[in-house]
mmCIF file of C-alpha atoms in Angstrom:
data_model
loop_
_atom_site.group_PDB
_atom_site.id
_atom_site.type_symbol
_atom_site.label_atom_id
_atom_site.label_comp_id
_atom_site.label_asym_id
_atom_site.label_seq_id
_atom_site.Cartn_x
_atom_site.Cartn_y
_atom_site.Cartn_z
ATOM 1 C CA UNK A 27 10.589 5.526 -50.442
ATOM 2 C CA UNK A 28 13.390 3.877 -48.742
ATOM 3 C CA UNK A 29 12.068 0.554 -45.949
ATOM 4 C CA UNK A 30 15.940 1.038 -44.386
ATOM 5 C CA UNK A 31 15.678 2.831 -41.221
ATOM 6 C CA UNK A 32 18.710 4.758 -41.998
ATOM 7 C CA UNK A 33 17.908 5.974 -45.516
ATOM 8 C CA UNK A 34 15.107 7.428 -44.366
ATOM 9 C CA UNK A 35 15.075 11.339 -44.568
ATOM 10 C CA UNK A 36 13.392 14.466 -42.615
ATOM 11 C CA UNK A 37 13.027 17.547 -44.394
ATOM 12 C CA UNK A 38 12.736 20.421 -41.481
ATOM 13 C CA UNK A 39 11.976 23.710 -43.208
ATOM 14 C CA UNK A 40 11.809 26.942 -41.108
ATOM 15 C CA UNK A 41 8.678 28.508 -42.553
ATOM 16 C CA UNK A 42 9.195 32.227 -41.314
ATOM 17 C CA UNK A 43 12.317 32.401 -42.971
ATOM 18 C CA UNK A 44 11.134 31.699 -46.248
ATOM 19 C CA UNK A 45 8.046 33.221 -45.889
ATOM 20 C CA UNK A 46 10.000 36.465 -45.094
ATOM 21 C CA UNK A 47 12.355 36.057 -47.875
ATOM 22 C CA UNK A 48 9.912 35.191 -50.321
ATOM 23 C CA UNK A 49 7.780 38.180 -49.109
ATOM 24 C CA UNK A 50 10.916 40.478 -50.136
ATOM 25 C CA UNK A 51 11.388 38.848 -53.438
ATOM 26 C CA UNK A 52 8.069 38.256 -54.655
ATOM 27 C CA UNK A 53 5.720 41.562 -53.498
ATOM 28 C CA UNK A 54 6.177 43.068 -57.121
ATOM 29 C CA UNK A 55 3.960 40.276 -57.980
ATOM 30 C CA UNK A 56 0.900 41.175 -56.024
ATOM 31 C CA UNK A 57 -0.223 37.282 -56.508
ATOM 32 C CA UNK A 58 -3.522 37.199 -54.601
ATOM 33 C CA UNK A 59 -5.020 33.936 -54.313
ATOM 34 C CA UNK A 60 -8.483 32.590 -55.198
ATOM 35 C CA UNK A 61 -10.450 34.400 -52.103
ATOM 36 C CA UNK A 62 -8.628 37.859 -52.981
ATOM 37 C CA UNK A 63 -5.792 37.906 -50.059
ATOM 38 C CA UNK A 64 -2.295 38.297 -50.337
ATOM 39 C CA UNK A 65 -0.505 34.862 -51.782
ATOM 40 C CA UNK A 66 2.777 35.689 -52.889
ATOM 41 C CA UNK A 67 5.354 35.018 -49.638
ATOM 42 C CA UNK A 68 3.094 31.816 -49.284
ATOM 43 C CA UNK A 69 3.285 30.810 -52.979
ATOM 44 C CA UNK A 70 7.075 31.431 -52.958
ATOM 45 C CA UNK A 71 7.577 29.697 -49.999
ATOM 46 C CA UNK A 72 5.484 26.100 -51.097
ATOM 47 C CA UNK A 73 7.302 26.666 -54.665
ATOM 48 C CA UNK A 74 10.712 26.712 -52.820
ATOM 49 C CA UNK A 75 9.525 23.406 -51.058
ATOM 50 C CA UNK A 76 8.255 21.693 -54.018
ATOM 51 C CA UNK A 77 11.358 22.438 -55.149
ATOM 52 C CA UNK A 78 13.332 20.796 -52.406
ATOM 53 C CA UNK A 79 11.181 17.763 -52.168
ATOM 54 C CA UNK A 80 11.761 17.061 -55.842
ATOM 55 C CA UNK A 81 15.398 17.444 -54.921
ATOM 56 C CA UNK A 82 15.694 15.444 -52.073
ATOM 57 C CA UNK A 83 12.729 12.842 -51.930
ATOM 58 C CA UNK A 84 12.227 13.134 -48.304
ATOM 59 C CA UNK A 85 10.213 10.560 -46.166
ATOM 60 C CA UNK A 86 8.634 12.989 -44.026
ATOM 61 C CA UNK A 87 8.512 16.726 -44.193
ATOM 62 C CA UNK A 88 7.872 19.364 -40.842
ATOM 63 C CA UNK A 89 7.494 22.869 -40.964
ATOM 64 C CA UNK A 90 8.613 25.135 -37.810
ATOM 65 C CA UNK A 91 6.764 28.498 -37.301
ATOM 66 C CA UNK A 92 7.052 30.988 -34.548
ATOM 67 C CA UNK A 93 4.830 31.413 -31.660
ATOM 68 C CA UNK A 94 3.460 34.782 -32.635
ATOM 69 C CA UNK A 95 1.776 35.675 -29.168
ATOM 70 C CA UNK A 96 4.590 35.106 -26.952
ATOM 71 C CA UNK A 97 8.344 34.914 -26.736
ATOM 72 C CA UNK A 98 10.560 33.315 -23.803
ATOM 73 C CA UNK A 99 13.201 35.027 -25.004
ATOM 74 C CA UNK A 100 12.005 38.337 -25.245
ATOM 75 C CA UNK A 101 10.666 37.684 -21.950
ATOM 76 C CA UNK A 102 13.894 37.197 -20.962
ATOM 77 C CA UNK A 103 15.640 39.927 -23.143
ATOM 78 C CA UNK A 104 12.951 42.666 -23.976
ATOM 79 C CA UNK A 105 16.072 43.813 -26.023
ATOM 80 C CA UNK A 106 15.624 40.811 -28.831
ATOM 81 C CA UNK A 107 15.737 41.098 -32.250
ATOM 82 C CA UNK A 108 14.948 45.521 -31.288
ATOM 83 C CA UNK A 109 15.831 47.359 -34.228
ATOM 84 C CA UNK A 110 14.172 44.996 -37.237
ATOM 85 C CA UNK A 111 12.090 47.113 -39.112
ATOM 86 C CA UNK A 112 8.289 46.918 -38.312
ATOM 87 C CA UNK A 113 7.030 43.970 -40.623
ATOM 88 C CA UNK A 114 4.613 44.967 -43.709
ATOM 89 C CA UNK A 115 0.909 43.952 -43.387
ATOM 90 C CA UNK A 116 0.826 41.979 -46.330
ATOM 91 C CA UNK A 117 3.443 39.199 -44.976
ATOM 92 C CA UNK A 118 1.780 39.517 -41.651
ATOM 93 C CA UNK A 119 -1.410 38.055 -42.938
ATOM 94 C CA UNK A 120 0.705 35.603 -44.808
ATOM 95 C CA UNK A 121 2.514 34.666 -41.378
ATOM 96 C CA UNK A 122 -0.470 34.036 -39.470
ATOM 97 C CA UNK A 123 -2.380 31.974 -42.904
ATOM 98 C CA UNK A 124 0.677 30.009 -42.866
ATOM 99 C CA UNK A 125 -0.060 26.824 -40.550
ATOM 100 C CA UNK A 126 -3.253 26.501 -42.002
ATOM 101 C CA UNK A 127 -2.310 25.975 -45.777
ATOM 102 C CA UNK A 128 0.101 23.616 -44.653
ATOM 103 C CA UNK A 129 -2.025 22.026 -42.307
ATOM 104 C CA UNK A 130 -5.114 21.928 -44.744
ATOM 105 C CA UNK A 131 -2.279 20.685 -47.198
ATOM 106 C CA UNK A 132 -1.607 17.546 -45.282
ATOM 107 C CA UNK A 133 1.969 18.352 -44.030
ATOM 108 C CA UNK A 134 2.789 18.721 -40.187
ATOM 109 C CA UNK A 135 3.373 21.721 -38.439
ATOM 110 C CA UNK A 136 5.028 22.644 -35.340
ATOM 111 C CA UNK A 137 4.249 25.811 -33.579
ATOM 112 C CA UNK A 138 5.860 25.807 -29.751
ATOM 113 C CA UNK A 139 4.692 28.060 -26.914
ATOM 114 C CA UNK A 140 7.083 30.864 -26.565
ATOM 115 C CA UNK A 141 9.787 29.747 -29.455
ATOM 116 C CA UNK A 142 10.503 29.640 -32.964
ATOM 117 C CA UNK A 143 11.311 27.798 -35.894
ATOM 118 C CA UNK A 144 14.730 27.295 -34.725
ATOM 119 C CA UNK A 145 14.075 25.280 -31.569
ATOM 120 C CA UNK A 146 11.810 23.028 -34.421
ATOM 121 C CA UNK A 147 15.530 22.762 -36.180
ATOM 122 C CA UNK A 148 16.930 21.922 -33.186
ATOM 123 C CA UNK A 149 14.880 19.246 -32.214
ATOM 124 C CA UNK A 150 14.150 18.081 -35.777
ATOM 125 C CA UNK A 151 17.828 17.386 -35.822
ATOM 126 C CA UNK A 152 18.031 15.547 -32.255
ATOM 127 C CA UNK A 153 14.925 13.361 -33.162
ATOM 128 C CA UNK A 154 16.744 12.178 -36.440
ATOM 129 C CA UNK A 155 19.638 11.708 -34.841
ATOM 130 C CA UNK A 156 17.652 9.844 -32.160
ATOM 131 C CA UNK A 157 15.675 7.521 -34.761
ATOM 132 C CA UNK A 158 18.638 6.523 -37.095
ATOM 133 C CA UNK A 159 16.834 8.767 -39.875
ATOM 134 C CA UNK A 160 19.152 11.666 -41.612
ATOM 135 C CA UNK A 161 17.760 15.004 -42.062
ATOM 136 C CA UNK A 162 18.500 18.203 -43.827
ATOM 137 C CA UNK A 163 17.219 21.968 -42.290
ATOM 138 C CA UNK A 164 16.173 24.604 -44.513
ATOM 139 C CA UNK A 165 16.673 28.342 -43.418
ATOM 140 C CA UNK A 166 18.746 31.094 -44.046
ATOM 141 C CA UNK A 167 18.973 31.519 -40.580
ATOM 142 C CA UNK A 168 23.043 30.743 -39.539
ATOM 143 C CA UNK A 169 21.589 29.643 -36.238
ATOM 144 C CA UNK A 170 20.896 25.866 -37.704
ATOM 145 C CA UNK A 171 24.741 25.287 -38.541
ATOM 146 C CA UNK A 172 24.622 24.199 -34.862
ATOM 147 C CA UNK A 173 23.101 21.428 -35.670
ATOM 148 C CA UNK A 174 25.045 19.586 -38.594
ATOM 149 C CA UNK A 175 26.061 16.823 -38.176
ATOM 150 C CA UNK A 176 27.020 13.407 -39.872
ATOM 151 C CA UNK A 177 23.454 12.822 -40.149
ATOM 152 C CA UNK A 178 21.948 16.356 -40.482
ATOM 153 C CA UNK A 179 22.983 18.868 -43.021
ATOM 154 C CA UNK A 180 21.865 22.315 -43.872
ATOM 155 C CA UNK A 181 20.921 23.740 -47.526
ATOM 156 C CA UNK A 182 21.007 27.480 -46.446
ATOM 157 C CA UNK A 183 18.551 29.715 -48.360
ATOM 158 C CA UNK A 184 20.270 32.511 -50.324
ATOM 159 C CA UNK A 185 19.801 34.151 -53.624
ATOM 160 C CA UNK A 186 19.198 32.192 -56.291
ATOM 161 C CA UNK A 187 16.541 29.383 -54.064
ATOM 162 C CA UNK A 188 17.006 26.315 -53.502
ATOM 163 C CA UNK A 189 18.966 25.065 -56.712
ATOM 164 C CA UNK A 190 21.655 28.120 -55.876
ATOM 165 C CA UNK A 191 21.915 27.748 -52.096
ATOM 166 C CA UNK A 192 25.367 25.753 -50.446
ATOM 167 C CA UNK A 193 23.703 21.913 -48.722
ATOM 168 C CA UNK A 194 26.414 22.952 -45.971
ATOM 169 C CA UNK A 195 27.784 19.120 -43.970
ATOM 170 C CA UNK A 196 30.503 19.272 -41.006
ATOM 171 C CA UNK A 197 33.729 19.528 -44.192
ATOM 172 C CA UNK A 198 31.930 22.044 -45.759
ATOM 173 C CA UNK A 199 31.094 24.386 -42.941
ATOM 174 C CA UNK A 200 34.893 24.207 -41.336
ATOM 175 C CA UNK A 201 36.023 25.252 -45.028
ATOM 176 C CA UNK A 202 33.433 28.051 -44.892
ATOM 177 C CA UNK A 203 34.239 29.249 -41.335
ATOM 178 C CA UNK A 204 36.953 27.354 -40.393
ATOM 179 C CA UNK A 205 34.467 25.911 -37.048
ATOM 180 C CA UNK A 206 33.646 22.388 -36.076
ATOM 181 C CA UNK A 207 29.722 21.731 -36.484
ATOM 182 C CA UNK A 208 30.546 20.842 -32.806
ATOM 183 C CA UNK A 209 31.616 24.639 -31.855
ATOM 184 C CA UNK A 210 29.392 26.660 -33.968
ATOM 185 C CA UNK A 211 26.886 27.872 -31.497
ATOM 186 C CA UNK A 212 29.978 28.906 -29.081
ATOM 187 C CA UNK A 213 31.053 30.748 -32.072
ATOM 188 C CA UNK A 214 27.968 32.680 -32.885
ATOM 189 C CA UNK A 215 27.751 33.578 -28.684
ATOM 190 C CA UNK A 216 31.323 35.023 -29.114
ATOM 191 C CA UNK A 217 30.373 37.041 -32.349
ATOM 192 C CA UNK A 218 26.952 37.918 -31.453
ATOM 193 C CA UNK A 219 24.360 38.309 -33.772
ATOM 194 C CA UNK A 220 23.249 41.789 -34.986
ATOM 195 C CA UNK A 221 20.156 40.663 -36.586
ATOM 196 C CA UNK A 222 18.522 38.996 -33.388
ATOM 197 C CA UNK A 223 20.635 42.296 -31.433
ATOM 198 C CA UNK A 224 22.681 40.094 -29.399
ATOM 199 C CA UNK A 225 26.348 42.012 -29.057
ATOM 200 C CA UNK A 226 29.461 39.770 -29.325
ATOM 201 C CA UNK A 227 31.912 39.744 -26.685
ATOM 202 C CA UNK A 228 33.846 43.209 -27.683
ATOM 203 C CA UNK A 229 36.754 42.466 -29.552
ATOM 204 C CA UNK A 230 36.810 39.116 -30.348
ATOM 205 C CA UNK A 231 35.033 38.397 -33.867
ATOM 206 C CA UNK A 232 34.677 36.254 -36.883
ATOM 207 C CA UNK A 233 38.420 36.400 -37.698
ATOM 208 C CA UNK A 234 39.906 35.806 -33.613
ATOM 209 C CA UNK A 235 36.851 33.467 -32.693
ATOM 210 C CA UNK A 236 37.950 30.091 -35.077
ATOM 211 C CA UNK A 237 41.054 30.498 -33.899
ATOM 212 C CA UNK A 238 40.625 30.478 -30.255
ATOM 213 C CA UNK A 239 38.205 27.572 -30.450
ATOM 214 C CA UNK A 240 40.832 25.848 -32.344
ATOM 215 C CA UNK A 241 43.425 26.175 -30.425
ATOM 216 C CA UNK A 242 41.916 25.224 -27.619
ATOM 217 C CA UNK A 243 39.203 22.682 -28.542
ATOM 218 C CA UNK A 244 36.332 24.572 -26.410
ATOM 219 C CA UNK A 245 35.281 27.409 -24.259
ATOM 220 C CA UNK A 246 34.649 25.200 -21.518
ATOM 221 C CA UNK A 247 38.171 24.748 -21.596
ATOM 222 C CA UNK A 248 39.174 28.346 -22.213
ATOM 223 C CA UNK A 249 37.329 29.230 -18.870
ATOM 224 C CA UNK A 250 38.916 26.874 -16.738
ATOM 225 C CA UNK A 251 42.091 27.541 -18.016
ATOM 226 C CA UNK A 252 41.137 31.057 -16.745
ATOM 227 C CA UNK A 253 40.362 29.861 -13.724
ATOM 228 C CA UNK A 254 42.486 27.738 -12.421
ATOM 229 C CA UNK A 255 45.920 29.176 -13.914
ATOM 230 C CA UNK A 256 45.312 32.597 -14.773
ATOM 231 C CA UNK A 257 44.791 31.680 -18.724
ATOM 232 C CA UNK A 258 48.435 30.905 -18.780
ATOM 233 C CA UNK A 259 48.584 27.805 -20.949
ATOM 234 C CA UNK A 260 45.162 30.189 -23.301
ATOM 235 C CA UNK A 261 48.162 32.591 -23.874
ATOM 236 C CA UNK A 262 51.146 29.965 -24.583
ATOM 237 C CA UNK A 263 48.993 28.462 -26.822
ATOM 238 C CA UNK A 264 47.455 31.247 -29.040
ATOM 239 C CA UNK A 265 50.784 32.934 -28.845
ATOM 240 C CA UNK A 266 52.341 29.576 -30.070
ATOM 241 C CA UNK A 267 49.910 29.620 -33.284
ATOM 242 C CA UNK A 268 50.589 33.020 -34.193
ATOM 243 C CA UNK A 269 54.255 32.225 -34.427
ATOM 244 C CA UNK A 270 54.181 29.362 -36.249
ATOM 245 C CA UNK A 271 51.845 30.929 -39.197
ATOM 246 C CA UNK A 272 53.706 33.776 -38.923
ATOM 247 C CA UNK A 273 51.111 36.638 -37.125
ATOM 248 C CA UNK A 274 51.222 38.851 -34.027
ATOM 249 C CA UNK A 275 51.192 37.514 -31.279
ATOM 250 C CA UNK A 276 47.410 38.203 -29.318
ATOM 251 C CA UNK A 277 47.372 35.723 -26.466
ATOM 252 C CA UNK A 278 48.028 38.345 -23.827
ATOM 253 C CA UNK A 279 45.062 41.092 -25.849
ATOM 254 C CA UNK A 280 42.641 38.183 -26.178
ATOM 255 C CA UNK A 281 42.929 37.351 -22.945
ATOM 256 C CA UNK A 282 42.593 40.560 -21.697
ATOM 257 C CA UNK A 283 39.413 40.651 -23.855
ATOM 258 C CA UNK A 284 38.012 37.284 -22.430
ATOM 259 C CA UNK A 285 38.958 38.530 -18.813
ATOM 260 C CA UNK A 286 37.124 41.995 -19.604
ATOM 261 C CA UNK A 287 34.256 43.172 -17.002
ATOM 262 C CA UNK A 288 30.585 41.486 -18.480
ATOM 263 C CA UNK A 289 32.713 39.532 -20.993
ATOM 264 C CA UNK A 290 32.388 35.867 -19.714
ATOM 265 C CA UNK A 291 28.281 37.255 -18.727
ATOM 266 C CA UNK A 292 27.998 38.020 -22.246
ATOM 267 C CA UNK A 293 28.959 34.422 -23.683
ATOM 268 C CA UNK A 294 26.946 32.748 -21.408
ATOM 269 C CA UNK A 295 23.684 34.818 -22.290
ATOM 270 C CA UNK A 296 24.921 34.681 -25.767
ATOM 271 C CA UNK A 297 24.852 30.828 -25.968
ATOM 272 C CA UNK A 298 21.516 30.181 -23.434
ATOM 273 C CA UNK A 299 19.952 32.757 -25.830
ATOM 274 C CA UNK A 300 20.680 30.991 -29.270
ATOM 275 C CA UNK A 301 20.610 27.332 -27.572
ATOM 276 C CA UNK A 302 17.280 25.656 -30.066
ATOM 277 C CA UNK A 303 15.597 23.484 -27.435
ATOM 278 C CA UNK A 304 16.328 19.485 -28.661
ATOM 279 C CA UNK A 305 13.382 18.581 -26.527
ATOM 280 C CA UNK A 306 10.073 19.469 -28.438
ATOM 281 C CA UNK A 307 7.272 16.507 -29.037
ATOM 282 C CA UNK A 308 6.839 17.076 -33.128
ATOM 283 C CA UNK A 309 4.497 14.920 -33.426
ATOM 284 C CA UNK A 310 5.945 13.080 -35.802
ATOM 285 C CA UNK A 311 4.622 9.490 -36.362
ATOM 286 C CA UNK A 312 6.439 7.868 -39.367
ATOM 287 C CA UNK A 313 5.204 4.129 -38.368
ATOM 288 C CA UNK A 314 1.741 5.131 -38.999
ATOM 289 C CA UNK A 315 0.584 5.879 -42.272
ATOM 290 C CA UNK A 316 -1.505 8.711 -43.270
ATOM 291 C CA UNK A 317 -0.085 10.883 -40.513
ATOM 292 C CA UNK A 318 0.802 14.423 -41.252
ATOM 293 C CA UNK A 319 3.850 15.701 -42.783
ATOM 294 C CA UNK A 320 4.686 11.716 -44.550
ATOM 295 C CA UNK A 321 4.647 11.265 -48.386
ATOM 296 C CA UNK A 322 2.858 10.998 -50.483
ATOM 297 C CA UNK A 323 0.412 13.231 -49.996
ATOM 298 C CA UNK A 324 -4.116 12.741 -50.833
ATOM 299 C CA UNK A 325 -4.303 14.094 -54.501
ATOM 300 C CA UNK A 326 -7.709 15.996 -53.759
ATOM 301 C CA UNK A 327 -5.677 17.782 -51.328
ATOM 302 C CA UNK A 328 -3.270 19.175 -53.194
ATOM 303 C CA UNK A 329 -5.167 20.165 -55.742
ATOM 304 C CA UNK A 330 -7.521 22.067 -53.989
ATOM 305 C CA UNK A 331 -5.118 23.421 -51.428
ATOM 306 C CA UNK A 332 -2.473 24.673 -54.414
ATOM 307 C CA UNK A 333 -5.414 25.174 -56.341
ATOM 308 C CA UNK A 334 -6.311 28.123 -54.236
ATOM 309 C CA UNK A 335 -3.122 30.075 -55.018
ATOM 310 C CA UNK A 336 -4.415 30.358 -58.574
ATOM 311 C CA UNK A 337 -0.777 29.495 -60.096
ATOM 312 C CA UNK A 338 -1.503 26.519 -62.272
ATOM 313 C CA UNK A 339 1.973 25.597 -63.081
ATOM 314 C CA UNK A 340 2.707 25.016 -59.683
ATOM 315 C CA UNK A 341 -0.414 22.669 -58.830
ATOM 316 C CA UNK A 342 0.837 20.651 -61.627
ATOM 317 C CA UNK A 343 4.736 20.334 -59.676
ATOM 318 C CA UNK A 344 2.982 20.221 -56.444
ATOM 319 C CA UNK A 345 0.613 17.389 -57.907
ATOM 320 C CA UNK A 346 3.799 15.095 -59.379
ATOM 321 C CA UNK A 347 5.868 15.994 -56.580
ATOM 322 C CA UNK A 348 4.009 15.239 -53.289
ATOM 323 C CA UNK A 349 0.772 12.384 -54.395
ATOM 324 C CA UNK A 350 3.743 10.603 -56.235
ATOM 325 C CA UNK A 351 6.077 7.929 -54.344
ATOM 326 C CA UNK A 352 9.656 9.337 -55.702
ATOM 327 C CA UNK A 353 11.871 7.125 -56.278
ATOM 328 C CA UNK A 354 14.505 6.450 -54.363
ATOM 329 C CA UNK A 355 17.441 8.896 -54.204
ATOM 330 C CA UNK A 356 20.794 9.446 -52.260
ATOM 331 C CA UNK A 357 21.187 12.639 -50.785
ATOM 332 C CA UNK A 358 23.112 15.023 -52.834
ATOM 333 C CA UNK A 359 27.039 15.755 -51.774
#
């Protein structure tokens, strides 16, 4: 492992969403482990991890899970995430086993009152940023583009695991969405977010959205624009685009939308609802050694720990990967 300050990396992995995903891929299986309870959502999810650590040779890894009692959001919104389909038993169990074969694995876990993996991102993110460390989030949640950075990029779980899924930095997400890392979550407030059943503002979407924030660099501007001149200079500009790349104009309809009855509420909740709190005490301690979550790992751990899955192959990675110091790598571009 790197001594530099700034070489060092965090690997933040949202555990829910892999757990959920791997649930989905891997039920066929049936993998039980050695006391006869469902295994495969938390095999899948410590292979994917293995994985990544042999990838990336972190410093320190941290693993975000939901509060499962209680939600400040939902609290807030008795409306959030309605409409998911009821969750199957089986990954349940898994869910709730979760923190302690981590925990019992030697890595650190985070589970805050009330919120969810994603406010972990959030603040895994700030507290790299904060210590000179770099860090990369893994999800498939969109949520965590918020987040990247110079220092924090995003491999975003799709099909295929980790080896197949985009390690998305600020160049790569403007050529995916054409968005600064820096306006991403204002983005997702104006599109919404069916899955977590937060509606968009009506009529402005994924296409209308990049452009506006373009244009005019934020919606903090866009609103006072609104304010104090009627979104005059909003409609000069947008209008001003269109012509040069050869479109319709739409600064008069999108401000019309913007101006809309609920629309400017709807932002607002939007963005306090999909703000990740920056704030959270993770516990991380990377000056003192044997604390959870750093590398490597006790060797009697693992082995019992993995062991208990009853997949030998993956003891074996799990063995070289986390009781070995890796050697040093960059991190991948």
């Amino acid at each position: 492992m790197s001594d530099a300050t700034e070489d060092r990396l965090l690997l933040a992995v949202d555990a829910p969403s892999l757990l959920h995903r791997n649930h989905h891929a891997r039920h066929e299986s049936g993998l039980l482990d050695a006391g006869g309870r469902p295994a495969w959502a938390l095999h899948g999810m410590l292979r994917q991890i293995l994985e990544a650590i042999d990838q990336f040779a972190p410093d320190a890894v941290l693993f975000g899970l939901d509060d499962r009692r209680t939600s400040v959001r939902e609290t807030a919104y008795p409306a959030y995430k309605a409409g998911r389909a009821e969750k199957h038993p089986a990954l349940v169990d898994q869910l709730e086993r979760a923190a302690a074969l981590l925990d019992a694995l030697g890595m650190l876990t985070v589970t805050p009152d009330g919120l969810e993996a994603d406010d972990v991102n959030a603040s895994a993110a700030t507290w790299a940023e904060r210590h000179g460390w770099r860090c990369v989030l893994i999800t498939s949640d969109r949520d965590a583009f918020a987040h990247i950075s110079e220092r924090t990029e995003v491999l975003r779980l799709i099909t295929g695991g980790i080896a197949g899924s985009p390690l998305l930095n600020p160049a790569r997400l403007y050529a995916l969405y054409g968005i600064a890392a820096e306006h991403y979550l204002e983005y997702a407030a104006l599109r919404g977010d069916a899955s977590d059943n937060l509606p968009g503002v009506p009529g402005i979407g994924e296409k209308t959205a990049p452009v506006l924030l373009s244009q005019m660099g934020s919606m903090r501007a866009v609103w006072a624009d609104i304010d104090h001149c009627a979104g005059a200079t909003l409609v000069a500009t947008i209008d001003s685009y269109c012509e040069e790349n050869g479109l319709r104009r739409i600064g008069s309809t999108l401000l019309a939308r913007l101006t809309a009855p609920g629309a400017r509420e709807r932002f607002e909740f939007n963005l306090s609802m999909m703000s990740g709190r920056t704030d959270l005490d993770l516990g991380l301690t990377p000056d003192v050694p044997g604390s959870p979550g750093l590398l490597p790992l006790d060797p009697d751990r693992v082995s019992r720990v993995v062991g208990h899955l009853g997949v030998p192959e993956t003891t074996r990675l799990a063995l070289r990967v986390l009781t070995e110091p890796p050697a040093s790598v960059g991190l991948p571009h």
